Amino acid sequence: MYSDVTPEEKVVKKHEFFRRRTKRLIPSNEKQITVFFQVFILYSLMFLFYGICSVVGVSFSNSLLKVFGAFLFLLYGIIHFYFFHKKSFFSFYKHSIIYGILSCLLGLICFWISSEQTHQILVVLGLYFILVSLEHGIQGFGLVRAHDKDIFIFLVSLLLFWFMAVLLFVNPFLNLYFGEVIGVFSIFFGILNITFLSFLKKKEEIILSFYD
């Protein structure tokens, strides 16, 4: 018996089958952006917890502080490498490769620095704050391009990150224990980053419509 389906129709049906199957396998943009916020809020909570432990009296050696900081920088980079893999479906992640490479580079530098060179470690932390502020800046600029004028928190976040970076570069805290300095700045980083992410989460519909 001969089939009534032409070769052209078979090709169309085959493409339609794979299109439906791929659509089921690829997470929706809504789900991806939700995962993005959850992951980075959890990451910020790790920074916050680390800072609180350092300030309230948990004794960390300079070497341990350095290693943990390097680990967080590397983790930040790895997370961005993961999201960059998703950029083919959601262009919101298209700059993630840059953040990933730079953050991993800072992590490796932090591992390489001697634990006795505390000022250099603070400089690396300041550079990390600048990197995060650049990410916030690009995300905020995307909101501006999407004609969203509610960017006050974005601007405040940007200025505070740069202010903290400058303080770390200048290092006027010579009379304080190194762990206390790292702890206080880690707490401020965690709070500030969570605040910014919460602000960005409220703009989810704008982000999805602009970057889709």
mmCIF file of C-alpha atoms in Angstrom:
data_model
loop_
_atom_site.group_PDB
_atom_site.id
_atom_site.type_symbol
_atom_site.label_atom_id
_atom_site.label_comp_id
_atom_site.label_asym_id
_atom_site.label_seq_id
_atom_site.Cartn_x
_atom_site.Cartn_y
_atom_site.Cartn_z
ATOM 1 C CA MET A 1 0.000 0.000 0.000
ATOM 2 C CA TYR A 2 1.149 3.531 -0.731
ATOM 3 C CA SER A 3 0.965 6.313 1.834
ATOM 4 C CA ASP A 4 -1.008 9.427 0.973
ATOM 5 C CA VAL A 5 1.595 11.548 2.821
ATOM 6 C CA THR A 6 4.032 13.294 0.516
ATOM 7 C CA PRO A 7 7.781 13.497 1.317
ATOM 8 C CA GLU A 8 7.379 17.216 1.985
ATOM 9 C CA GLU A 9 4.634 16.562 4.530
ATOM 10 C CA LYS A 10 6.801 13.939 6.231
ATOM 11 C CA VAL A 11 9.596 16.497 6.652
ATOM 12 C CA VAL A 12 7.165 19.053 8.095
ATOM 13 C CA LYS A 13 5.761 16.522 10.567
ATOM 14 C CA LYS A 14 9.255 15.485 11.588
ATOM 15 C CA HIS A 15 10.265 19.079 12.255
ATOM 16 C CA GLU A 16 7.057 19.702 14.199
ATOM 17 C CA PHE A 17 7.714 16.621 16.366
ATOM 18 C CA PHE A 18 11.228 17.771 17.266
ATOM 19 C CA ARG A 19 10.010 21.329 17.849
ATOM 20 C CA ARG A 20 7.410 20.157 20.382
ATOM 21 C CA ARG A 21 9.921 17.828 22.047
ATOM 22 C CA THR A 22 12.539 20.579 22.322
ATOM 23 C CA LYS A 23 9.968 22.978 23.752
ATOM 24 C CA ARG A 24 9.200 20.489 26.523
ATOM 25 C CA LEU A 25 12.875 20.040 27.332
ATOM 26 C CA ILE A 26 13.787 23.745 27.401
ATOM 27 C CA PRO A 27 12.701 25.542 30.596
ATOM 28 C CA SER A 28 10.516 28.590 30.084
ATOM 29 C CA ASN A 29 12.066 32.008 30.473
ATOM 30 C CA GLU A 30 9.844 32.569 33.518
ATOM 31 C CA LYS A 31 11.288 29.481 35.195
ATOM 32 C CA GLN A 32 14.844 30.428 34.251
ATOM 33 C CA ILE A 33 14.588 33.939 35.687
ATOM 34 C CA THR A 34 13.087 32.513 38.894
ATOM 35 C CA VAL A 35 16.030 30.118 39.223
ATOM 36 C CA PHE A 36 18.397 33.043 38.562
ATOM 37 C CA PHE A 37 17.004 35.042 41.477
ATOM 38 C CA GLN A 38 16.871 32.050 43.812
ATOM 39 C CA VAL A 39 20.483 31.081 43.125
ATOM 40 C CA PHE A 40 21.916 34.569 43.583
ATOM 41 C CA ILE A 41 19.853 35.324 46.684
ATOM 42 C CA LEU A 42 21.171 32.068 48.183
ATOM 43 C CA TYR A 43 24.684 33.132 47.180
ATOM 44 C CA SER A 44 24.189 36.511 48.875
ATOM 45 C CA LEU A 45 22.945 34.764 52.023
ATOM 46 C CA MET A 46 26.197 32.759 52.073
ATOM 47 C CA PHE A 47 28.151 36.024 52.029
ATOM 48 C CA LEU A 48 25.895 37.427 54.750
ATOM 49 C CA PHE A 49 26.274 34.369 56.982
ATOM 50 C CA TYR A 50 30.047 34.413 56.531
ATOM 51 C CA GLY A 51 30.150 38.085 57.499
ATOM 52 C CA ILE A 52 27.999 37.598 60.600
ATOM 53 C CA CYS A 53 30.166 34.700 61.796
ATOM 54 C CA SER A 54 33.298 36.827 61.396
ATOM 55 C CA VAL A 55 31.866 39.814 63.266
ATOM 56 C CA VAL A 56 30.239 38.043 66.221
ATOM 57 C CA GLY A 57 33.449 36.352 67.258
ATOM 58 C CA VAL A 58 34.030 33.174 65.292
ATOM 59 C CA SER A 59 37.813 32.941 65.016
ATOM 60 C CA PHE A 60 38.878 32.556 61.404
ATOM 61 C CA SER A 61 42.548 32.669 60.512
ATOM 62 C CA ASN A 62 43.608 35.002 57.704
ATOM 63 C CA SER A 63 44.377 31.950 55.605
ATOM 64 C CA LEU A 64 40.869 30.551 56.061
ATOM 65 C CA LEU A 65 39.306 33.934 55.322
ATOM 66 C CA LYS A 66 41.324 34.132 52.122
ATOM 67 C CA VAL A 67 40.400 30.609 51.017
ATOM 68 C CA PHE A 68 36.712 31.104 51.721
ATOM 69 C CA GLY A 69 36.712 34.413 49.834
ATOM 70 C CA ALA A 70 38.449 32.811 46.862
ATOM 71 C CA PHE A 71 35.881 30.005 46.948
ATOM 72 C CA LEU A 72 33.000 32.506 46.831
ATOM 73 C CA PHE A 73 34.591 34.340 43.886
ATOM 74 C CA LEU A 74 35.046 31.072 41.998
ATOM 75 C CA LEU A 75 31.498 29.991 42.837
ATOM 76 C CA TYR A 76 30.166 33.288 41.484
ATOM 77 C CA GLY A 77 32.040 32.661 38.246
ATOM 78 C CA ILE A 78 30.840 29.053 37.944
ATOM 79 C CA ILE A 79 27.233 30.142 38.463
ATOM 80 C CA HIS A 80 27.595 32.668 35.664
ATOM 81 C CA PHE A 81 29.123 30.064 33.364
ATOM 82 C CA TYR A 82 26.012 27.960 33.963
ATOM 83 C CA PHE A 83 23.655 30.815 33.115
ATOM 84 C CA PHE A 84 25.720 31.770 30.061
ATOM 85 C CA HIS A 85 24.978 28.254 28.777
ATOM 86 C CA LYS A 86 21.287 29.286 28.842
ATOM 87 C CA LYS A 87 21.774 32.479 26.817
ATOM 88 C CA SER A 88 20.672 30.803 23.576
ATOM 89 C CA PHE A 89 17.151 30.785 24.969
ATOM 90 C CA PHE A 90 17.216 33.922 27.121
ATOM 91 C CA SER A 91 19.499 36.827 26.191
ATOM 92 C CA PHE A 92 19.403 38.197 29.772
ATOM 93 C CA TYR A 93 22.426 35.944 30.367
ATOM 94 C CA LYS A 94 24.479 37.095 27.364
ATOM 95 C CA HIS A 95 27.080 38.938 29.500
ATOM 96 C CA SER A 96 27.435 36.140 32.044
ATOM 97 C CA ILE A 97 30.591 34.791 30.380
ATOM 98 C CA ILE A 98 32.366 38.077 31.167
ATOM 99 C CA TYR A 99 31.344 38.023 34.838
ATOM 100 C CA GLY A 100 32.295 34.362 35.051
ATOM 101 C CA ILE A 101 35.793 34.801 33.644
ATOM 102 C CA LEU A 102 36.601 37.904 35.705
ATOM 103 C CA SER A 103 35.252 36.436 38.929
ATOM 104 C CA CYS A 104 37.199 33.188 38.489
ATOM 105 C CA LEU A 105 40.306 35.255 37.773
ATOM 106 C CA LEU A 106 39.806 37.150 41.053
ATOM 107 C CA GLY A 107 39.321 33.840 42.842
ATOM 108 C CA LEU A 108 42.596 32.481 41.494
ATOM 109 C CA ILE A 109 44.419 35.695 42.415
ATOM 110 C CA CYS A 110 42.990 35.473 45.937
ATOM 111 C CA PHE A 111 44.252 31.882 46.236
ATOM 112 C CA TRP A 112 47.687 32.981 45.030
ATOM 113 C CA ILE A 113 48.072 35.940 47.440
ATOM 114 C CA SER A 114 49.776 35.189 50.733
ATOM 115 C CA SER A 115 47.448 35.234 53.754
ATOM 116 C CA GLU A 116 49.798 37.769 55.362
ATOM 117 C CA GLN A 117 49.160 40.300 52.586
ATOM 118 C CA THR A 118 45.830 41.391 54.022
ATOM 119 C CA HIS A 119 45.682 44.684 52.121
ATOM 120 C CA GLN A 120 46.006 42.885 48.777
ATOM 121 C CA ILE A 121 43.136 40.603 49.788
ATOM 122 C CA LEU A 122 41.004 43.662 50.557
ATOM 123 C CA VAL A 123 41.898 45.104 47.146
ATOM 124 C CA VAL A 124 40.706 41.891 45.469
ATOM 125 C CA LEU A 125 37.451 42.131 47.446
ATOM 126 C CA GLY A 126 37.084 45.734 46.277
ATOM 127 C CA LEU A 127 37.607 44.650 42.665
ATOM 128 C CA TYR A 128 34.941 42.002 43.175
ATOM 129 C CA PHE A 129 32.507 44.662 44.414
ATOM 130 C CA ILE A 130 33.226 46.691 41.271
ATOM 131 C CA LEU A 131 32.555 43.608 39.131
ATOM 132 C CA VAL A 132 29.198 43.043 40.836
ATOM 133 C CA SER A 133 28.350 46.744 40.450
ATOM 134 C CA LEU A 134 29.084 46.512 36.715
ATOM 135 C CA GLU A 135 26.676 43.593 36.463
ATOM 136 C CA HIS A 136 24.041 45.619 38.292
ATOM 137 C CA GLY A 137 24.775 48.551 36.022
ATOM 138 C CA ILE A 138 24.213 46.554 32.845
ATOM 139 C CA GLN A 139 21.004 45.069 34.256
ATOM 140 C CA GLY A 140 19.805 48.520 35.296
ATOM 141 C CA PHE A 141 20.680 49.941 31.878
ATOM 142 C CA GLY A 142 18.497 47.224 30.378
ATOM 143 C CA LEU A 143 15.590 48.518 32.466
ATOM 144 C CA VAL A 144 16.275 52.062 31.227
ATOM 145 C CA ARG A 145 16.241 50.815 27.631
ATOM 146 C CA ALA A 146 12.926 49.127 28.406
ATOM 147 C CA HIS A 147 11.617 52.587 29.385
ATOM 148 C CA ASP A 148 11.408 51.818 33.099
ATOM 149 C CA LYS A 149 12.182 54.925 35.146
ATOM 150 C CA ASP A 150 12.042 53.331 38.592
ATOM 151 C CA ILE A 151 15.800 52.938 38.961
ATOM 152 C CA PHE A 152 16.465 54.715 42.282
ATOM 153 C CA ILE A 153 17.492 51.522 44.125
ATOM 154 C CA PHE A 154 19.647 50.552 41.164
ATOM 155 C CA LEU A 155 21.543 53.863 41.343
ATOM 156 C CA VAL A 156 21.940 53.674 45.122
ATOM 157 C CA SER A 157 23.208 50.104 44.854
ATOM 158 C CA LEU A 158 25.731 51.127 42.226
ATOM 159 C CA LEU A 159 27.072 54.051 44.269
ATOM 160 C CA LEU A 160 27.311 52.033 47.492
ATOM 161 C CA PHE A 161 29.242 49.222 45.819
ATOM 162 C CA TRP A 162 31.743 51.706 44.416
ATOM 163 C CA PHE A 163 31.969 53.495 47.774
ATOM 164 C CA MET A 164 32.753 50.208 49.545
ATOM 165 C CA ALA A 165 35.336 49.353 46.879
ATOM 166 C CA VAL A 166 37.118 52.688 47.402
ATOM 167 C CA LEU A 167 37.146 52.131 51.173
ATOM 168 C CA LEU A 168 38.732 48.726 50.675
ATOM 169 C CA PHE A 169 41.358 50.192 48.350
ATOM 170 C CA VAL A 170 42.257 52.967 50.814
ATOM 171 C CA ASN A 171 41.946 50.664 53.847
ATOM 172 C CA PRO A 172 41.494 53.097 56.758
ATOM 173 C CA PHE A 173 40.872 50.152 59.103
ATOM 174 C CA LEU A 174 44.447 49.385 60.147
ATOM 175 C CA ASN A 175 43.490 49.236 63.837
ATOM 176 C CA LEU A 176 40.780 46.630 63.268
ATOM 177 C CA TYR A 177 41.119 42.878 63.089
ATOM 178 C CA PHE A 178 41.243 41.689 59.479
ATOM 179 C CA GLY A 179 38.323 39.303 60.002
ATOM 180 C CA GLU A 180 36.135 42.114 61.344
ATOM 181 C CA VAL A 181 36.778 44.230 58.254
ATOM 182 C CA ILE A 182 35.995 41.345 55.922
ATOM 183 C CA GLY A 183 32.943 40.452 58.025
ATOM 184 C CA VAL A 184 31.408 43.943 58.016
ATOM 185 C CA PHE A 185 31.860 44.361 54.280
ATOM 186 C CA SER A 186 30.495 40.870 53.636
ATOM 187 C CA ILE A 187 27.371 41.735 55.639
ATOM 188 C CA PHE A 188 26.885 44.964 53.695
ATOM 189 C CA PHE A 189 27.445 43.081 50.431
ATOM 190 C CA GLY A 190 24.859 40.434 51.325
ATOM 191 C CA ILE A 191 22.219 42.957 52.369
ATOM 192 C CA LEU A 192 22.849 45.241 49.406
ATOM 193 C CA ASN A 193 22.827 42.420 46.876
ATOM 194 C CA ILE A 194 19.639 40.877 48.282
ATOM 195 C CA THR A 195 17.978 44.307 48.208
ATOM 196 C CA PHE A 196 18.971 44.832 44.586
ATOM 197 C CA LEU A 197 17.851 41.334 43.547
ATOM 198 C CA SER A 198 14.496 41.855 45.280
ATOM 199 C CA PHE A 199 14.107 45.133 43.386
ATOM 200 C CA LEU A 200 15.008 43.419 40.119
ATOM 201 C CA LYS A 201 12.589 40.564 40.865
ATOM 202 C CA LYS A 202 9.720 43.078 40.921
ATOM 203 C CA LYS A 203 10.720 44.021 37.363
ATOM 204 C CA GLU A 204 10.438 40.422 36.175
ATOM 205 C CA GLU A 205 7.723 41.133 33.592
ATOM 206 C CA ILE A 206 9.760 43.982 32.085
ATOM 207 C CA ILE A 207 12.883 41.800 31.980
ATOM 208 C CA LEU A 208 11.010 38.956 30.290
ATOM 209 C CA SER A 209 9.428 41.245 27.691
ATOM 210 C CA PHE A 210 12.671 43.096 26.937
ATOM 211 C CA TYR A 211 15.142 40.201 26.806
ATOM 212 C CA ASP A 212 12.883 37.528 25.319
#
